Coordinates of C-alpha atoms in Angstrom, one line a residue:
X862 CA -3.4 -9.3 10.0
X863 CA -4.8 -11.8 7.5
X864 CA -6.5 -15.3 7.9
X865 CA -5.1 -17.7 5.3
X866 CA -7.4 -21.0 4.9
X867 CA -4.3 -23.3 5.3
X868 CA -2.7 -24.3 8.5
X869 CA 0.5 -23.3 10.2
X870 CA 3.0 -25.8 8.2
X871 CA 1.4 -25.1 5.1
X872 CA 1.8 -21.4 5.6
X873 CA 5.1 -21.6 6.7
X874 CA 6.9 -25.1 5.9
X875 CA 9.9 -25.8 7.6
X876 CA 9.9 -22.0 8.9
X877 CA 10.3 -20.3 5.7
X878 CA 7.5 -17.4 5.4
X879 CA 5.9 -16.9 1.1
X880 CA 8.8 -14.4 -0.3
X881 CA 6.7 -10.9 -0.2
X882 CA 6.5 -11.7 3.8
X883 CA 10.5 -12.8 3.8
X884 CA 11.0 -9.4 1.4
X885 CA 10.3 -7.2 4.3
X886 CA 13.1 -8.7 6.5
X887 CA 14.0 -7.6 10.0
X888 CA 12.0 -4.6 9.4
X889 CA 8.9 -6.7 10.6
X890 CA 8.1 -8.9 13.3
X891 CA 5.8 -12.1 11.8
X892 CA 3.4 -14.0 14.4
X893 CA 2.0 -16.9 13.3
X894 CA -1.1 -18.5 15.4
X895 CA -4.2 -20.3 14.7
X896 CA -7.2 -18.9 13.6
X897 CA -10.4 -18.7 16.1
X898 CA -13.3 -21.8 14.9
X899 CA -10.1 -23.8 13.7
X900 CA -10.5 -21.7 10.1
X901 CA -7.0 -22.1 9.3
X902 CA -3.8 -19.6 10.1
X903 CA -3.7 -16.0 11.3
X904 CA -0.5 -14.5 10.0
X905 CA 0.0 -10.6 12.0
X906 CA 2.6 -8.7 10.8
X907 CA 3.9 -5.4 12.1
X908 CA 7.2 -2.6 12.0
X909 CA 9.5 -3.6 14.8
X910 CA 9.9 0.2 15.4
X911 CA 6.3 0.9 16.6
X912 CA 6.3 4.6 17.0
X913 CA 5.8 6.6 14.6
X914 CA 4.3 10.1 14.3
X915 CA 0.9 10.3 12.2
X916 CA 1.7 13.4 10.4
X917 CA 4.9 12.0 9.7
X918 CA 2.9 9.0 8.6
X919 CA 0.4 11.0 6.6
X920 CA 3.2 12.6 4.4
X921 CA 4.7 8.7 3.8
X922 CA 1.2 7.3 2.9
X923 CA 0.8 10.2 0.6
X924 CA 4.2 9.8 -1.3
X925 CA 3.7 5.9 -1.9
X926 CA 6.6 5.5 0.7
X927 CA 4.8 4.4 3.6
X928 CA 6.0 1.0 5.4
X929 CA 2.7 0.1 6.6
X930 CA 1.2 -0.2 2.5
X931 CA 4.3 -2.1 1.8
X932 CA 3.4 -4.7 5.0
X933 CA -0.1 -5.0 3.6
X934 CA 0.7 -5.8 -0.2
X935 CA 3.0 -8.7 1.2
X936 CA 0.2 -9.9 3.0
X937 CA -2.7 -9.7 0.3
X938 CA 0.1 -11.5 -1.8
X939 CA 1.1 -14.4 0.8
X940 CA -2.1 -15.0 1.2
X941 CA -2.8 -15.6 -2.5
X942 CA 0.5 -17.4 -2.7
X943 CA -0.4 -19.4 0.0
X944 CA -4.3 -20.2 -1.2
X945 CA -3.9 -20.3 -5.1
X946 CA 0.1 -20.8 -5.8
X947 CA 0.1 -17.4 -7.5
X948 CA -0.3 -14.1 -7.3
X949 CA -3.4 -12.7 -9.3
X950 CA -3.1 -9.1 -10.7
X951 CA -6.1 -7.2 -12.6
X952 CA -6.3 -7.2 -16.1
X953 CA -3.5 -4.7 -18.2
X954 CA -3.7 -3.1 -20.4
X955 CA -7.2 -2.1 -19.6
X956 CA -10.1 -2.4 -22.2
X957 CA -11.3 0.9 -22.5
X958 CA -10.0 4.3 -23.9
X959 CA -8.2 6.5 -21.2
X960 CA -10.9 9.9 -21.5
X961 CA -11.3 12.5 -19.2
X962 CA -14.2 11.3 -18.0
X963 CA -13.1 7.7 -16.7
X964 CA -9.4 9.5 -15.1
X965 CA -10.9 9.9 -11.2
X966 CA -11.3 6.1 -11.9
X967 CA -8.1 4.7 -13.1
X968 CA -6.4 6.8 -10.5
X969 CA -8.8 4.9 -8.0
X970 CA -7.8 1.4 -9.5
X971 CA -4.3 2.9 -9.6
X972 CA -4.2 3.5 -6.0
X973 CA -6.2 0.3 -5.6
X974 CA -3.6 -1.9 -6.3
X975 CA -1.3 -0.9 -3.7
X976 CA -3.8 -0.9 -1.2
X977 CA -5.7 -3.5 -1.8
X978 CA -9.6 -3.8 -3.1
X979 CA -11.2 -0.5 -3.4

């Protein structure tokens, strides 16, 4: 779930969700509702299927190929699409020298990216 400072029609106008919510298709069920203290739009998103087995989900999360990280990158970026009219990605190439030293934290950013802020 994520709170977007705009309301409802702004989020989405004439029914049309931001294209990384559309992306996921029929895959997901969208809600739409207001946010509590009249803060805007509370968009929840989950997998139609709803059961699924944790290790099962474990060994998806670890592989990159779990829905769930996939549901939560569309909403991190409809949220900035809604907000700022564009996505906003870190900086690449990155400014320092890949070592040994800094690899435990590029593989933290790497992982970072999919899931959100570290």
């Amino acid at each position: 779930m994520a709170t977007v400072n705009r309301p409802a029609n702004d989020v989405a106008p004439g029914g049309q969700l931001p294209e990384p919510l559309a992306g996921l298709g029929d895959a997901v069920e969208v809600q739409l509702r207001p946010a509590p203290g009249d803060r805007g739009t509370e968009i929840a998103v989950r997998l139609r299927d709803g059961s699924r087995l944790p290790v099962a989900a474990a060994a998806r999360r670890a592989t990159g190929r779990d829905p769930e990280q996939a549901i939560r990158a569309a909403l991190r970026e409809s949220k900035q699409l809604i907000e700022t009219t564009e996505v906003l990605h870190p900086d690449y190439p990155p400014t320092t020298e890949p070592t040994p030293m800094n690899k435990p934290l590029r593989m933290a950013t790497q992982q970072g990216r999919r899931e959100g802020r570290l």
